[in-house]
C-alpha positions as a LaTeX table, in Angstrom:
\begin{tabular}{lrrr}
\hline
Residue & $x$ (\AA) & $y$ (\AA) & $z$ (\AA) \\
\hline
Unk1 & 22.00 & 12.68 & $-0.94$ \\
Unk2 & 20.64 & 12.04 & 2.42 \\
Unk3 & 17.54 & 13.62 & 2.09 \\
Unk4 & 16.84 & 11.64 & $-1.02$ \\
Unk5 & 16.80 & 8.23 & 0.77 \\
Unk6 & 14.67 & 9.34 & 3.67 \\
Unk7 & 12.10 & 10.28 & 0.84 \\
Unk8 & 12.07 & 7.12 & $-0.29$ \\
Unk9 & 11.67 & 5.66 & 3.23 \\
Unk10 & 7.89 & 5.26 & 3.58 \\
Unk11 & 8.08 & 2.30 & 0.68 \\
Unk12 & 10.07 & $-0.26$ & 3.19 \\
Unk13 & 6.01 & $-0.73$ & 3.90 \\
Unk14 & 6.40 & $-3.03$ & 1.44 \\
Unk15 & 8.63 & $-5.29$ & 2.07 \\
Unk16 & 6.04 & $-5.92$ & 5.21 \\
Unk17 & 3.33 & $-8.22$ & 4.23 \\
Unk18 & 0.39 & $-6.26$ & 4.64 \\
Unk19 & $-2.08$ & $-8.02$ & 2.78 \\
Unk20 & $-1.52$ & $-11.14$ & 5.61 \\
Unk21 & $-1.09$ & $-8.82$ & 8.79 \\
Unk22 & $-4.21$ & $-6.86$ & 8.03 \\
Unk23 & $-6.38$ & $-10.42$ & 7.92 \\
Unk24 & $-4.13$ & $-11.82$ & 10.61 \\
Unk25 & $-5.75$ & $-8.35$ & 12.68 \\
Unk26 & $-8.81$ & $-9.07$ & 11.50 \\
Unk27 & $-9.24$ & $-12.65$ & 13.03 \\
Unk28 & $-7.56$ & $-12.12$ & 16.39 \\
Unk29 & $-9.53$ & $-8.80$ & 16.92 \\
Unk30 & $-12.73$ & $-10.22$ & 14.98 \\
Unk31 & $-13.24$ & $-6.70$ & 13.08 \\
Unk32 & $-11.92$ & $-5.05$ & 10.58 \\
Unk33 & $-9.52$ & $-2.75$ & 11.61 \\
Unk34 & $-6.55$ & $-4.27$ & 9.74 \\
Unk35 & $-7.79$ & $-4.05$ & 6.77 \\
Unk36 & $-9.57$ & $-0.48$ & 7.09 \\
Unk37 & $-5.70$ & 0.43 & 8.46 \\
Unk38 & $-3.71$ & $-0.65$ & 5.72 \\
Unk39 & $-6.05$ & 0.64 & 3.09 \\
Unk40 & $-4.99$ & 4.33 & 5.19 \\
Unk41 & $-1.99$ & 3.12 & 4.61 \\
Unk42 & $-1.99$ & 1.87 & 0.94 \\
Unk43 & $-3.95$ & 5.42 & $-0.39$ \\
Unk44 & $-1.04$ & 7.42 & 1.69 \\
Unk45 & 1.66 & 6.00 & $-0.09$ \\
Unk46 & 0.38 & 6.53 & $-3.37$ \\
Unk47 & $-0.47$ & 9.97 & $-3.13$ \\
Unk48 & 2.77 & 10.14 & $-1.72$ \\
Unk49 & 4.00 & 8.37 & $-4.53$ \\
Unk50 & 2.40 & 10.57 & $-7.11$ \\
Unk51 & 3.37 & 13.96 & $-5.15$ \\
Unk52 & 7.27 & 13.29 & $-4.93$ \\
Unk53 & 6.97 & 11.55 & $-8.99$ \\
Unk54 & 8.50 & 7.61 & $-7.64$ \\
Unk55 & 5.47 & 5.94 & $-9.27$ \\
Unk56 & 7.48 & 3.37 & $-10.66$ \\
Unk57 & 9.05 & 2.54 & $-7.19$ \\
Unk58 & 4.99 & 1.92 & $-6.23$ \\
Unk59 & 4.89 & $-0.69$ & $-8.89$ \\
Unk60 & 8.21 & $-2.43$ & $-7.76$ \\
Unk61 & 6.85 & $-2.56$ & $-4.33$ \\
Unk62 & 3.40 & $-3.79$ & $-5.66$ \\
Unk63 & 4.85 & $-6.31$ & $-7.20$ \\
Unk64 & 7.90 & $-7.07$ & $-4.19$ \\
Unk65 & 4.92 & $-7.71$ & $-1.51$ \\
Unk66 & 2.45 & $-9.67$ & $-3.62$ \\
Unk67 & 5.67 & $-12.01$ & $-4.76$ \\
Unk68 & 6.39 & $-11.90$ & $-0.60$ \\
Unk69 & 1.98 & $-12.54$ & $-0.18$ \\
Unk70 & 2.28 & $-15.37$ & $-2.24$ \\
Unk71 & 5.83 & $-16.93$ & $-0.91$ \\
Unk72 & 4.05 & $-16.69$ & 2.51 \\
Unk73 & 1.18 & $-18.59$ & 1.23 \\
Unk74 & 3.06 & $-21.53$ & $-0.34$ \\
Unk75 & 5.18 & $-22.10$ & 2.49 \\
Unk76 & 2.40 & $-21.89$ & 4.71 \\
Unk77 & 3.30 & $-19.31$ & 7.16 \\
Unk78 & 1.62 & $-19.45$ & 10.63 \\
Unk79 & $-0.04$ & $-16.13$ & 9.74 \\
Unk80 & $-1.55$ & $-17.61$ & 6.64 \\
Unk81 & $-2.86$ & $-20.30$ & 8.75 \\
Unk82 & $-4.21$ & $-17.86$ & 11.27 \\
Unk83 & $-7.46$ & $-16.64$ & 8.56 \\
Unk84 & $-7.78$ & $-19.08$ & 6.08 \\
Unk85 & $-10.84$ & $-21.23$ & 5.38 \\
Unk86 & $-10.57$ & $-22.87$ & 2.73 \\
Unk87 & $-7.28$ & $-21.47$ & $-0.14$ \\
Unk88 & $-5.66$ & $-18.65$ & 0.99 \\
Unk89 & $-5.24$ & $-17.80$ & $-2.66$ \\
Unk90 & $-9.18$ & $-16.88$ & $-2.63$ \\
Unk91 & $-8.67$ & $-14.43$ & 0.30 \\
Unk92 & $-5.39$ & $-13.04$ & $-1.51$ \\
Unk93 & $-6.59$ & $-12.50$ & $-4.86$ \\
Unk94 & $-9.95$ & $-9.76$ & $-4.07$ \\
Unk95 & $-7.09$ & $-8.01$ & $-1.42$ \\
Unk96 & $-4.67$ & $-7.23$ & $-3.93$ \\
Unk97 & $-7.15$ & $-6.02$ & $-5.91$ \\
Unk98 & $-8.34$ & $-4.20$ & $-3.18$ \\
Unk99 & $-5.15$ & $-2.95$ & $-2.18$ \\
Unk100 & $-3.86$ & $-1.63$ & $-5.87$ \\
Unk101 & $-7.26$ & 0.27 & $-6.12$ \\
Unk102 & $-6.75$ & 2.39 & $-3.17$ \\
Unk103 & $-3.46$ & 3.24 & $-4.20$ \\
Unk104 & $-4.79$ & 4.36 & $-7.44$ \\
Unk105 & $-7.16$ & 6.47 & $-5.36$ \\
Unk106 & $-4.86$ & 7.74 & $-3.62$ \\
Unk107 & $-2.52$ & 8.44 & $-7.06$ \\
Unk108 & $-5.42$ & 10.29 & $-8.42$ \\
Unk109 & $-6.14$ & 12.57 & $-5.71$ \\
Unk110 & $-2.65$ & 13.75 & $-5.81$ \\
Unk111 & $-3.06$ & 14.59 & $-9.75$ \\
Unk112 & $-5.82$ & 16.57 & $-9.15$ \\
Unk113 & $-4.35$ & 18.88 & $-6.84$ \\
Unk114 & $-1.14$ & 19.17 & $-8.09$ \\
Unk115 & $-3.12$ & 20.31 & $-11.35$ \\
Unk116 & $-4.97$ & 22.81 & $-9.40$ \\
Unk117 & $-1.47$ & 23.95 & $-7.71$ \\
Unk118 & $-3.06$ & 22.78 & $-4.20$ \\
Unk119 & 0.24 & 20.59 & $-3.85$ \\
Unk120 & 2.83 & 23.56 & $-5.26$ \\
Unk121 & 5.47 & 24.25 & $-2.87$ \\
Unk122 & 6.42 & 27.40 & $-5.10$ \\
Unk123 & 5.81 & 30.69 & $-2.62$ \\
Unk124 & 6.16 & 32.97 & $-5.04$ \\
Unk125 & 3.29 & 35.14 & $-6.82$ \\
Unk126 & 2.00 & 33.98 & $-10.14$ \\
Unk127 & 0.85 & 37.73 & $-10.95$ \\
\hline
\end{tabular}
């Protein structure tokens, strides 16, 4: 029973606000090592995701932290105010995107080597 809930563990990540830390980084480091460090991040957890079958906890969490992104946004949390220009919702919107596609990168790596049996944790011989 234990072991179960440290498996699911790794997706507390998102009930962190990612999106808004990694451009937060961004601006106080001027680079663009918060956003290359979540997407690490991001493609981890969904091959993760795919390899222990909890896709549809990835969605809940998708959808958890871009409800939490926006709820930052419209109560205009200082680390919204840290990046934006102009609307925040501009920044937010190509992120997510951003974001959900290296997850899905990440989701289809792990399909293809569980299909080729790279991923099996069966020891046996398949003679």
């Amino acid at each position: 029973m234990m072991y179960k809930k440290i498996l699911l563990l790794p997706f507390s990540f998102y009930l962190v606000p990612y999106m808004h830390l990694s451009l937060a980084i961004d601006y106080l480091f001027d680079s663009l090592i918060g956003i290359f460090l979540f997407m690490i991040v991001t493609i981890t957890i969904g091959f993760y995701a795919k390899k222990i079958h909890c896709i549809s906890l990835l969605i809940l969490g998708n959808i958890i932290n871009i409800l939490l992104s926006y709820t930052l946004i419209v109560l205009k949390s200082p680390l919204v105010e840290l990046y934006h220009s102009s609307s925040p919702f501009i920044v937010a919107i190509p992120l997510i995107i951003l974001f959900l596609f290296t997850q899905l990168t990440g989701i289809f790596w792990a399909h293809v080597l569980q299909k080729e049996g790279a991923l099996s944790t069966d020891k046996g011989n398949k003679n």
